[in-house]
Short mmCIF file of C-alpha atoms in Angstrom, two decimals:
data_model
loop_
_atom_site.label_atom_id
_atom_site.label_comp_id
_atom_site.label_asym_id
_atom_site.label_seq_id
_atom_site.Cartn_x
_atom_site.Cartn_y
_atom_site.Cartn_z
CA UNK A 21 25.00 20.82 -37.03
CA UNK A 22 26.01 19.24 -40.21
CA UNK A 23 29.36 18.13 -38.89
CA UNK A 24 27.94 14.81 -37.39
CA UNK A 25 25.88 13.99 -40.59
CA UNK A 26 27.51 11.73 -43.29
CA UNK A 27 28.44 13.48 -46.50
CA UNK A 28 25.42 13.82 -48.79
CA UNK A 29 25.21 15.35 -52.18
CA UNK A 30 23.84 18.83 -52.39
CA UNK A 31 20.50 19.42 -53.87
CA UNK A 32 16.96 21.14 -52.64
CA UNK A 33 14.92 17.91 -53.03
CA UNK A 34 17.35 15.78 -50.94
CA UNK A 35 17.19 18.25 -48.12
CA UNK A 36 13.42 18.49 -48.42
CA UNK A 37 13.16 14.69 -48.29
CA UNK A 38 15.39 14.66 -45.08
CA UNK A 39 13.27 17.49 -43.50
CA UNK A 40 10.16 15.51 -44.28
CA UNK A 41 11.49 12.37 -42.75
CA UNK A 42 12.77 14.22 -39.61
CA UNK A 43 9.41 15.75 -39.15
CA UNK A 44 7.75 12.44 -39.53
CA UNK A 45 9.92 10.88 -36.99
CA UNK A 46 9.49 13.59 -34.72
CA UNK A 47 5.56 13.53 -34.98
CA UNK A 48 5.77 9.81 -34.27
CA UNK A 49 7.84 10.16 -31.15
CA UNK A 50 5.64 12.88 -30.03
CA UNK A 51 2.75 10.77 -30.46
CA UNK A 52 4.17 7.88 -28.66
CA UNK A 53 5.17 10.14 -25.72
CA UNK A 54 1.61 11.38 -25.38
CA UNK A 55 0.33 7.99 -25.30
CA UNK A 56 2.72 6.91 -22.49
CA UNK A 57 1.77 6.81 -18.86
CA UNK A 58 5.02 8.61 -17.85
CA UNK A 59 3.83 11.97 -19.36
CA UNK A 60 0.12 11.46 -18.82
CA UNK A 61 -1.60 14.52 -17.36
CA UNK A 62 1.46 16.75 -17.69
CA UNK A 63 -0.15 18.85 -20.53
CA UNK A 64 1.11 19.79 -24.22
CA UNK A 65 3.80 22.15 -22.74
CA UNK A 66 5.78 19.03 -21.64
CA UNK A 67 5.68 17.76 -25.45
CA UNK A 68 6.88 21.38 -26.47
CA UNK A 69 9.41 21.29 -23.81
CA UNK A 70 11.11 18.24 -25.62
CA UNK A 71 12.22 20.57 -28.55
CA UNK A 72 14.22 22.61 -25.89
CA UNK A 73 15.61 19.33 -24.44
CA UNK A 74 16.76 18.26 -27.83
CA UNK A 75 18.64 21.85 -28.42
CA UNK A 76 20.08 21.40 -24.87
CA UNK A 77 21.38 17.83 -25.47
CA UNK A 78 22.99 18.91 -28.82
CA UNK A 79 24.82 21.71 -26.78
CA UNK A 80 25.91 19.13 -24.13
CA UNK A 81 26.93 16.51 -26.67
CA UNK A 82 29.18 19.15 -28.17
CA UNK A 83 30.61 20.31 -24.84
CA UNK A 84 31.22 16.68 -23.83
CA UNK A 85 32.77 15.59 -27.04
CA UNK A 86 34.65 18.62 -28.04
CA UNK A 87 35.34 20.88 -25.07
CA UNK A 88 35.80 18.01 -22.62
CA UNK A 89 36.97 15.48 -25.00
CA UNK A 90 35.02 12.61 -23.69
CA UNK A 91 34.52 9.28 -25.75
CA UNK A 92 30.93 8.54 -26.96
CA UNK A 93 29.90 6.24 -24.38
CA UNK A 94 30.90 8.73 -21.59
CA UNK A 95 29.12 11.60 -23.54
CA UNK A 96 25.85 9.56 -23.42
CA UNK A 97 26.32 9.11 -19.62
CA UNK A 98 27.30 12.83 -19.20
CA UNK A 99 24.09 13.98 -20.88
CA UNK A 100 21.95 11.57 -18.86
CA UNK A 101 23.36 13.11 -15.60
CA UNK A 102 22.25 16.57 -16.62
CA UNK A 103 19.45 16.97 -19.10
CA UNK A 104 17.89 13.50 -18.63
CA UNK A 105 18.25 13.75 -14.88
CA UNK A 106 16.50 17.20 -14.53
CA UNK A 107 13.76 16.27 -16.73
CA UNK A 108 13.14 13.06 -14.89
CA UNK A 109 13.22 15.01 -11.55
CA UNK A 110 10.66 17.59 -12.82
CA UNK A 111 8.32 14.78 -14.04
CA UNK A 112 8.61 12.98 -10.81
CA UNK A 113 7.76 16.14 -8.93
CA UNK A 114 4.67 16.60 -11.06
CA UNK A 115 3.62 13.03 -10.47
CA UNK A 116 4.25 13.02 -6.73
CA UNK A 117 2.67 16.47 -6.15
CA UNK A 118 -0.20 16.76 -3.88
CA UNK A 119 -2.31 20.05 -3.55
CA UNK A 120 -3.44 19.33 -0.14
CA UNK A 121 0.26 18.95 1.22
CA UNK A 122 1.81 21.55 -1.10
CA UNK A 123 5.56 22.01 -1.23
CA UNK A 124 6.81 19.30 0.97
CA UNK A 125 10.48 18.98 1.95
CA UNK A 126 11.21 16.26 -0.57
CA UNK A 127 9.58 18.33 -3.26
CA UNK A 128 11.63 21.39 -2.47
CA UNK A 129 14.90 19.26 -2.47
CA UNK A 130 14.04 17.76 -5.86
CA UNK A 131 13.12 21.19 -7.02
CA UNK A 132 16.43 22.86 -6.05
CA UNK A 133 18.32 19.67 -7.41
CA UNK A 134 16.68 19.96 -10.79
CA UNK A 135 17.37 23.73 -11.20
CA UNK A 136 20.86 23.23 -10.24
CA UNK A 137 21.29 20.67 -13.02
CA UNK A 138 19.40 23.26 -15.34
CA UNK A 139 21.98 25.91 -14.31
CA UNK A 140 24.95 23.53 -15.31
CA UNK A 141 23.28 22.66 -18.56
CA UNK A 142 22.64 26.25 -19.48
CA UNK A 143 26.29 27.24 -18.70
CA UNK A 144 27.63 24.37 -20.81
CA UNK A 145 25.35 25.37 -23.68
CA UNK A 146 26.64 28.81 -23.41
CA UNK A 147 30.18 27.66 -23.32
CA UNK A 148 29.69 25.49 -26.43
CA UNK A 149 27.95 28.27 -28.49
CA UNK A 150 29.75 29.46 -31.62
CA UNK A 151 29.57 33.16 -31.02
CA UNK A 152 28.50 35.66 -28.34
CA UNK A 153 25.10 36.32 -30.02
CA UNK A 154 24.16 32.62 -29.57
CA UNK A 155 25.41 32.18 -26.01
CA UNK A 156 22.43 33.96 -24.19
CA UNK A 157 19.84 32.18 -26.49
CA UNK A 158 21.29 28.56 -26.09
CA UNK A 159 21.86 29.21 -22.32
CA UNK A 160 18.09 30.12 -22.07
CA UNK A 161 16.95 26.89 -23.80
CA UNK A 162 17.32 24.40 -21.00
CA UNK A 163 15.73 27.05 -18.57
CA UNK A 164 12.76 27.62 -20.73
CA UNK A 165 12.23 23.74 -21.16
CA UNK A 166 12.32 23.19 -17.51
CA UNK A 167 10.05 26.16 -16.86
CA UNK A 168 7.48 24.92 -19.28
CA UNK A 169 7.00 21.63 -17.11
CA UNK A 170 7.25 23.64 -13.97
CA UNK A 171 4.25 25.86 -14.94
CA UNK A 172 2.13 22.76 -14.82
CA UNK A 173 3.63 21.72 -11.63
CA UNK A 174 2.98 25.03 -9.94
CA UNK A 175 -0.52 25.12 -11.29
CA UNK A 176 -1.17 21.59 -9.61
CA UNK A 177 0.34 22.80 -6.37
CA UNK A 178 -1.50 25.98 -6.13
CA UNK A 179 -3.56 25.61 -3.20
CA UNK A 180 -4.25 28.74 -1.16
CA UNK A 181 -6.15 28.77 2.16
CA UNK A 182 -9.19 30.89 2.33
CA UNK A 183 -8.42 34.58 3.16
CA UNK A 184 -4.63 34.06 2.31
CA UNK A 185 -2.53 35.05 -0.58
CA UNK A 186 0.37 32.84 -1.50
CA UNK A 187 2.32 35.72 -3.15
CA UNK A 188 1.34 38.30 -0.58
CA UNK A 189 4.98 38.90 0.89
CA UNK A 190 6.47 42.09 -0.27
CA UNK A 191 10.02 42.04 -1.80
CA UNK A 192 11.86 42.64 -5.15
CA UNK A 193 10.28 39.43 -6.69
CA UNK A 194 6.90 40.41 -5.64
CA UNK A 195 7.47 44.00 -7.23
CA UNK A 196 8.82 42.48 -10.55
CA UNK A 197 5.75 40.04 -10.72
CA UNK A 198 3.34 42.90 -10.10
CA UNK A 199 4.87 45.06 -12.91
CA UNK A 200 5.02 42.05 -15.27
CA UNK A 201 1.43 41.36 -14.66
CA UNK A 202 0.44 44.96 -14.96
CA UNK A 203 2.08 45.30 -18.44
CA UNK A 204 0.43 42.16 -19.72
CA UNK A 205 -2.92 43.40 -18.47
CA UNK A 206 -2.47 46.65 -20.36
CA UNK A 207 -1.66 44.69 -23.48
CA UNK A 208 -4.60 42.41 -22.92
CA UNK A 209 -6.87 45.33 -22.43
CA UNK A 210 -5.43 47.21 -25.35
CA UNK A 211 -6.12 43.98 -27.66
CA UNK A 212 -9.75 43.53 -26.18
CA UNK A 213 -8.89 40.14 -24.79
CA UNK A 214 -9.75 38.42 -21.61
CA UNK A 215 -6.99 36.69 -19.87
CA UNK A 216 -9.38 34.42 -17.84
CA UNK A 217 -10.88 32.80 -20.88
CA UNK A 218 -9.33 29.76 -22.68
CA UNK A 219 -7.88 29.78 -25.97
CA UNK A 220 -10.90 28.03 -27.44
CA UNK A 221 -13.25 30.80 -25.86
CA UNK A 222 -10.97 33.47 -27.38
CA UNK A 223 -11.32 31.81 -30.66
CA UNK A 224 -15.02 31.53 -30.62
CA UNK A 225 -15.50 35.09 -29.32
CA UNK A 226 -13.16 36.22 -32.32
CA UNK A 227 -15.33 34.44 -34.62
CA UNK A 228 -18.54 36.06 -33.33
CA UNK A 229 -16.93 39.61 -33.31
CA UNK A 230 -15.99 39.10 -37.05
CA UNK A 231 -19.48 37.93 -37.89
CA UNK A 232 -20.99 40.79 -36.14
CA UNK A 233 -18.90 43.26 -38.05
CA UNK A 234 -19.56 41.78 -41.42
CA UNK A 235 -23.29 41.64 -40.73
CA UNK A 236 -23.07 45.32 -39.69
CA UNK A 237 -21.19 46.29 -42.82
CA UNK A 238 -23.92 44.39 -44.65
CA UNK A 239 -26.56 46.51 -43.04
CA UNK A 240 -24.68 49.77 -43.94
CA UNK A 241 -24.48 48.50 -47.56
CA UNK A 242 -28.26 47.94 -47.48
CA UNK A 243 -29.08 51.11 -45.98
CA UNK A 244 -26.87 53.24 -48.33
CA UNK A 245 -28.38 51.36 -51.39
CA UNK A 246 -24.80 50.44 -52.73
CA UNK A 247 -26.00 47.30 -54.71
CA UNK A 248 -22.64 46.46 -55.93
CA UNK A 249 -21.29 45.70 -52.42
CA UNK A 250 -24.51 44.10 -51.16
CA UNK A 251 -23.85 40.75 -52.77
CA UNK A 252 -20.12 40.61 -51.85
CA UNK A 253 -20.89 41.57 -48.19
CA UNK A 254 -23.88 39.21 -47.89
CA UNK A 255 -21.82 36.10 -48.93
CA UNK A 256 -18.95 37.13 -46.30
CA UNK A 257 -21.59 37.65 -43.64
CA UNK A 258 -23.19 34.28 -44.33
CA UNK A 259 -19.72 32.61 -44.21
CA UNK A 260 -18.95 34.39 -41.01
CA UNK A 261 -22.22 33.31 -39.39
CA UNK A 262 -21.66 29.83 -40.40
CA UNK A 263 -18.17 29.73 -38.83
CA UNK A 264 -19.37 31.23 -35.62
CA UNK A 265 -22.01 28.48 -35.12
CA UNK A 266 -24.75 31.06 -34.60
CA UNK A 267 -27.45 28.76 -35.69
CA UNK A 268 -26.55 25.88 -33.59
CA UNK A 269 -25.10 27.55 -30.47
CA UNK A 270 -27.49 29.82 -28.40
CA UNK A 271 -24.39 31.48 -26.49
CA UNK A 272 -22.89 32.36 -29.82
CA UNK A 273 -26.17 33.83 -31.08
CA UNK A 274 -26.56 35.83 -27.83
CA UNK A 275 -23.02 37.06 -28.21
CA UNK A 276 -23.62 38.10 -31.89
CA UNK A 277 -26.80 39.99 -30.76
CA UNK A 278 -24.87 41.96 -28.10
CA UNK A 279 -22.08 42.80 -30.50
CA UNK A 280 -24.59 44.12 -33.12
CA UNK A 281 -26.56 46.23 -30.49
CA UNK A 282 -23.26 47.56 -29.54
CA UNK A 283 -22.14 48.49 -33.03
CA UNK A 284 -25.67 49.99 -33.99
CA UNK A 285 -25.98 51.80 -30.62
CA UNK A 286 -22.69 53.58 -30.68
CA UNK A 287 -24.32 56.89 -31.99
CA UNK A 288 -26.98 56.69 -29.40
CA UNK A 289 -24.25 56.37 -26.76
CA UNK A 290 -22.36 59.39 -28.16
CA UNK A 291 -25.45 61.68 -28.20
CA UNK A 292 -27.02 60.59 -24.97
CA UNK A 293 -27.48 62.86 -22.22
CA UNK A 294 -25.80 61.43 -19.23
CA UNK A 295 -27.32 63.77 -16.89
CA UNK A 296 -30.50 61.59 -17.06
CA UNK A 297 -29.64 58.38 -15.27
CA UNK A 298 -33.05 56.76 -16.26
CA UNK A 299 -32.35 57.16 -19.87
CA UNK A 300 -28.69 55.79 -19.39
CA UNK A 301 -30.07 52.74 -17.71
CA UNK A 302 -32.65 52.09 -20.17
CA UNK A 303 -30.08 52.48 -23.10
CA UNK A 304 -27.78 50.13 -21.28
CA UNK A 305 -30.53 47.38 -20.82
CA UNK A 306 -31.63 47.69 -24.36
CA UNK A 307 -27.92 47.68 -25.52
CA UNK A 308 -27.27 44.48 -23.66
CA UNK A 309 -30.63 42.99 -24.82
CA UNK A 310 -31.17 42.44 -21.04
CA UNK A 311 -34.92 40.73 -21.27
CA UNK A 312 -33.70 38.10 -23.51
CA UNK A 313 -30.49 37.64 -21.81
CA UNK A 314 -32.20 37.41 -18.65
CA UNK A 315 -34.56 34.70 -19.86
CA UNK A 316 -31.80 32.75 -21.48
CA UNK A 317 -29.52 33.01 -18.42
CA UNK A 318 -32.42 32.16 -16.11
CA UNK A 319 -33.32 29.17 -18.20
CA UNK A 320 -29.78 28.13 -18.18
CA UNK A 321 -29.32 28.54 -14.42
CA UNK A 322 -32.58 26.68 -13.92
CA UNK A 323 -31.10 23.79 -15.82
CA UNK A 324 -27.85 24.09 -14.09
CA UNK A 325 -29.67 24.44 -10.78
CA UNK A 326 -31.48 21.24 -11.58
CA UNK A 327 -28.49 19.30 -12.62
CA UNK A 328 -26.71 20.41 -9.40
CA UNK A 329 -29.66 19.45 -7.47
CA UNK A 330 -29.70 16.06 -8.96
CA UNK A 331 -25.92 15.51 -8.47
CA UNK A 332 -26.42 16.72 -4.78
CA UNK A 333 -29.22 14.26 -4.29
CA UNK A 334 -27.06 11.59 -5.87
CA UNK A 335 -24.14 12.68 -3.73
CA UNK A 336 -26.44 12.66 -0.64
CA UNK A 337 -27.76 9.16 -1.46
CA UNK A 338 -24.38 8.02 -1.90
CA UNK A 339 -23.14 9.56 1.42
CA UNK A 340 -26.29 7.89 3.11
CA UNK A 341 -25.35 4.53 1.56
CA UNK A 342 -21.95 5.00 2.79
CA UNK A 343 -23.20 5.87 6.20
CA UNK A 344 -25.29 2.84 6.29
CA UNK A 345 -22.34 0.67 5.22
CA UNK A 346 -20.24 2.21 7.81
CA UNK A 347 -22.97 1.66 10.53
CA UNK A 348 -23.31 -1.96 9.39
CA UNK A 349 -19.57 -2.37 9.52
CA UNK A 350 -19.49 -0.79 13.14
CA UNK A 351 -22.33 -3.11 14.26
CA UNK A 352 -20.41 -6.11 12.70
CA UNK A 353 -17.37 -5.13 14.57
CA UNK A 354 -19.27 -4.62 17.77
CA UNK A 355 -20.63 -8.13 17.39
CA UNK A 356 -17.38 -9.56 16.50
CA UNK A 357 -15.78 -7.91 19.54
CA UNK A 358 -18.51 -9.12 21.71
CA UNK A 359 -18.06 -12.76 20.53
CA UNK A 360 -14.57 -12.66 21.07
CA UNK A 361 -15.03 -11.27 24.57
CA UNK A 362 -17.55 -14.18 25.11
CA UNK A 363 -15.12 -16.72 23.71
CA UNK A 364 -12.43 -15.27 26.03
CA UNK A 365 -14.83 -15.28 29.10
CA UNK A 366 -15.89 -18.98 28.37
CA UNK A 367 -12.15 -19.97 27.99
CA UNK A 368 -11.33 -18.38 31.20
CA UNK A 369 -14.12 -20.11 32.96
CA UNK A 370 -13.04 -23.53 31.55
CA UNK A 371 -9.35 -22.66 32.52
CA UNK A 372 -10.31 -21.93 35.89
CA UNK A 373 -12.48 -25.08 36.13
CA UNK A 374 -9.53 -27.25 34.80
CA UNK A 375 -7.37 -25.52 37.24
CA UNK A 376 -9.69 -26.33 40.06
CA UNK A 377 -9.91 -29.96 38.93
CA UNK A 378 -6.29 -30.26 38.76
CA UNK A 379 -5.91 -28.88 42.22
CA UNK A 380 -8.46 -31.37 43.62
CA UNK A 381 -6.57 -34.22 41.72
CA UNK A 382 -3.21 -33.04 43.32
CA UNK A 383 -4.89 -32.97 46.75
CA UNK A 384 -6.50 -36.42 46.22
CA UNK A 385 -3.02 -37.64 44.93
CA UNK A 386 -1.22 -36.27 48.05
CA UNK A 387 -3.96 -37.96 50.36
CA UNK A 388 -3.51 -41.21 48.42
CA UNK A 389 0.31 -40.92 48.84
CA UNK A 390 -0.13 -40.37 52.50
CA UNK A 391 -2.56 -43.20 52.71
CA UNK A 392 -0.12 -45.41 50.75
CA UNK A 393 2.63 -44.56 53.42
CA UNK A 394 0.45 -45.35 56.23
CA UNK A 395 -0.55 -48.71 54.59
CA UNK A 396 3.02 -49.45 53.82
CA UNK A 397 4.16 -48.97 57.35
CA UNK A 398 1.30 -51.16 58.54
CA UNK A 399 2.24 -53.76 55.96
CA UNK A 400 5.80 -53.83 56.98
CA UNK A 401 4.50 -54.30 60.59
CA UNK A 402 2.26 -57.06 59.43
CA UNK A 403 5.03 -58.57 57.49
CA UNK A 404 7.25 -58.52 60.85
CA UNK A 405 4.50 -60.19 62.58
CA UNK A 406 4.03 -62.72 59.98
CA UNK A 407 7.71 -63.47 60.04
CA UNK A 408 7.68 -63.90 63.81
CA UNK A 409 4.63 -66.14 63.64
CA UNK A 410 6.53 -68.19 60.82
CA UNK A 411 9.56 -68.61 63.06
CA UNK A 412 7.30 -69.63 66.01
CA UNK A 413 5.55 -71.97 63.82
CA UNK A 414 8.70 -73.81 62.57
CA UNK A 415 9.99 -73.98 66.05
CA UNK A 416 6.75 -75.71 67.00
CA UNK A 417 7.12 -78.00 64.06
CA UNK A 418 10.55 -78.80 65.03
CA UNK A 419 9.45 -79.64 68.62
CA UNK A 420 6.70 -81.79 67.14
CA UNK A 421 8.95 -83.57 64.86
CA UNK A 422 10.53 -85.51 67.62
CA UNK A 423 7.16 -87.23 68.08
CA UNK A 424 6.80 -88.29 64.59
CA UNK A 425 7.60 -92.04 63.86
CA UNK A 426 10.00 -91.03 61.20
CA UNK A 427 11.84 -88.70 63.40
CA UNK A 428 15.63 -88.07 63.24
CA UNK A 429 17.50 -90.89 64.20
CA UNK A 430 20.20 -88.64 65.80
CA UNK A 431 22.42 -85.77 65.13
CA UNK A 432 26.02 -85.48 65.14
CA UNK A 433 27.90 -83.26 67.30
CA UNK A 434 28.79 -81.08 64.35
CA UNK A 435 25.00 -80.32 63.98
CA UNK A 436 24.41 -82.30 60.80
CA UNK A 437 21.21 -84.59 60.65
CA UNK A 438 21.57 -88.31 60.05
CA UNK A 439 18.80 -90.40 58.55
CA UNK A 440 18.54 -94.13 58.85
CA UNK A 441 17.51 -94.67 55.14
CA UNK A 442 20.26 -93.90 52.75
CA UNK A 443 17.89 -92.89 50.03
CA UNK A 444 16.33 -90.35 52.51
CA UNK A 445 19.83 -89.16 53.46
CA UNK A 446 20.62 -88.45 49.80
CA UNK A 447 17.26 -86.65 49.48
CA UNK A 448 18.14 -84.60 52.50
CA UNK A 449 21.32 -83.47 50.95
CA UNK A 450 19.54 -82.46 47.75
CA UNK A 451 16.95 -80.67 49.76
CA UNK A 452 19.51 -78.64 51.56
CA UNK A 453 21.36 -77.97 48.38
CA UNK A 454 18.39 -76.75 46.70
CA UNK A 455 17.66 -74.22 49.45
CA UNK A 456 21.15 -72.98 49.82
CA UNK A 457 21.48 -70.97 46.53
CA UNK A 458 20.67 -67.34 45.72
CA UNK A 459 17.63 -68.72 43.76
CA UNK A 460 16.47 -71.09 46.41
CA UNK A 461 13.43 -73.31 45.59
CA UNK A 462 12.06 -76.06 47.75
CA UNK A 463 11.75 -79.33 45.70
CA UNK A 464 8.50 -80.74 45.12
CA UNK A 465 7.38 -84.22 46.33
CA UNK A 466 7.00 -85.39 42.66
CA UNK A 467 10.81 -84.23 41.98
CA UNK A 468 11.98 -86.09 44.91
CA UNK A 469 9.81 -89.33 44.16
CA UNK A 470 11.22 -89.25 40.54
CA UNK A 471 14.73 -88.53 41.45
CA UNK A 472 15.14 -90.98 44.15
CA UNK A 473 12.53 -93.75 43.18
CA UNK A 474 10.28 -93.61 46.15
CA UNK A 475 6.45 -93.56 46.27
CA UNK A 476 5.05 -89.84 45.92
CA UNK A 477 3.22 -90.18 49.21
CA UNK A 478 6.51 -91.27 50.88
CA UNK A 479 8.19 -88.20 49.19
CA UNK A 480 5.57 -86.06 50.73
CA UNK A 481 6.45 -87.21 54.06
CA UNK A 482 10.06 -86.66 53.33
CA UNK A 483 9.27 -83.02 52.71
CA UNK A 484 7.39 -82.67 56.06
CA UNK A 485 10.38 -84.29 57.83
CA UNK A 486 12.95 -82.21 56.02
CA UNK A 487 11.21 -79.00 56.82
CA UNK A 488 11.10 -80.06 60.61
CA UNK A 489 14.65 -80.88 60.61
CA UNK A 490 15.82 -77.82 58.94
CA UNK A 491 13.73 -75.79 61.39
CA UNK A 492 15.60 -77.28 64.46
CA UNK A 493 19.15 -76.46 62.95
CA UNK A 494 20.67 -73.39 64.34
CA UNK A 495 21.25 -71.86 60.99
CA UNK A 496 17.72 -72.14 59.92
CA UNK A 497 16.59 -70.27 63.19
CA UNK A 498 19.02 -67.48 62.68
CA UNK A 499 17.98 -67.13 59.06
CA UNK A 500 14.22 -67.02 59.97
#
């Protein structure tokens, strides 16, 4: 243990100061751990288990650094794989345990893994022990530390169905457990202790028994007239009564009265004729202070019943409020579902209406397309008729042109028209040129009058003659 400490001068005061400092650090660390959320609810045995973890860590450190020859960094990692991992698994099991679900598959896997790590830690502590006497003790330390935490875990997961015993299966483990429980029950009975009571109840019962015994001794001293012992026994009885809280706790006072009745009635019990059941029952009732106890217990039970009734009424009111809230929530859900159905129905109706409208519009468009095709065919026929009428009109105008005073003077054998006036002949050539291109446009009378220097009225006559002359030409007829 001292091999890893620095060399310090020998001396009892120095060692005492070091021990005090170590205890202070340990107390501070335990206080911090108890305040942390990681160990909350596990109980004081987890804090006690830290001592065993510290011893196990020391053994693993020696095994890692001396037996295995690992460097310091790897020794820390080595310890974290075993002791730190097993303690973490046990704490995680406690925090994840659910009494309703019991031992689930994940919890059993974590439990087996933790105890495998505990077995490895125990083996390494035994290997690193200095002698054979220390090996079983050091090997048991990791298992005890883990068992302290598992006790709380088993207490949390202890969930037995009605009419079923979780340990009712026979076997060697069951036999050993029953023998162990029987031995401890005999020891508790020998010491006059009740295993079902808590540690605080045992302490209070011991105080009452001590107070009753000292009061009984004071009574004996008063009855025998030994005045020298009366004062000393009176002071002891008064001190014992104060410590037992007899004056402020009715339960403690009742327990004191029962104990004194037992001490003072021992002679009566010894000399009682048990062939008379009525006398035995009367003595038992008087010894147990039955009337006072019954009144006290009846009063206590009445108060407890009233409290229970109030709690039950409060619970019933809360349940009724919860039921009303649930009913209101159900009604709101139904209303919301109804509104959603109405919205869906209205949307479906609108969709159907729109679909019908689109169908009607499509039918109207098809009808309009058919009417358009019919009108287009009629229009083409009308345009053909108009073209034929225009051709006949031009021919008629050509026939009438010969009767006009400004008729053509003659035509060459090649089919070209010749006019008497040179200006009119030039206007005729310009007219034909204007109508021969792809963008043929007939010149206006104003354009001819300005270009050839004639009167606008005369230019209008030119246009009429030009049209008549062009209509008489074979090319013009074929084009029409």
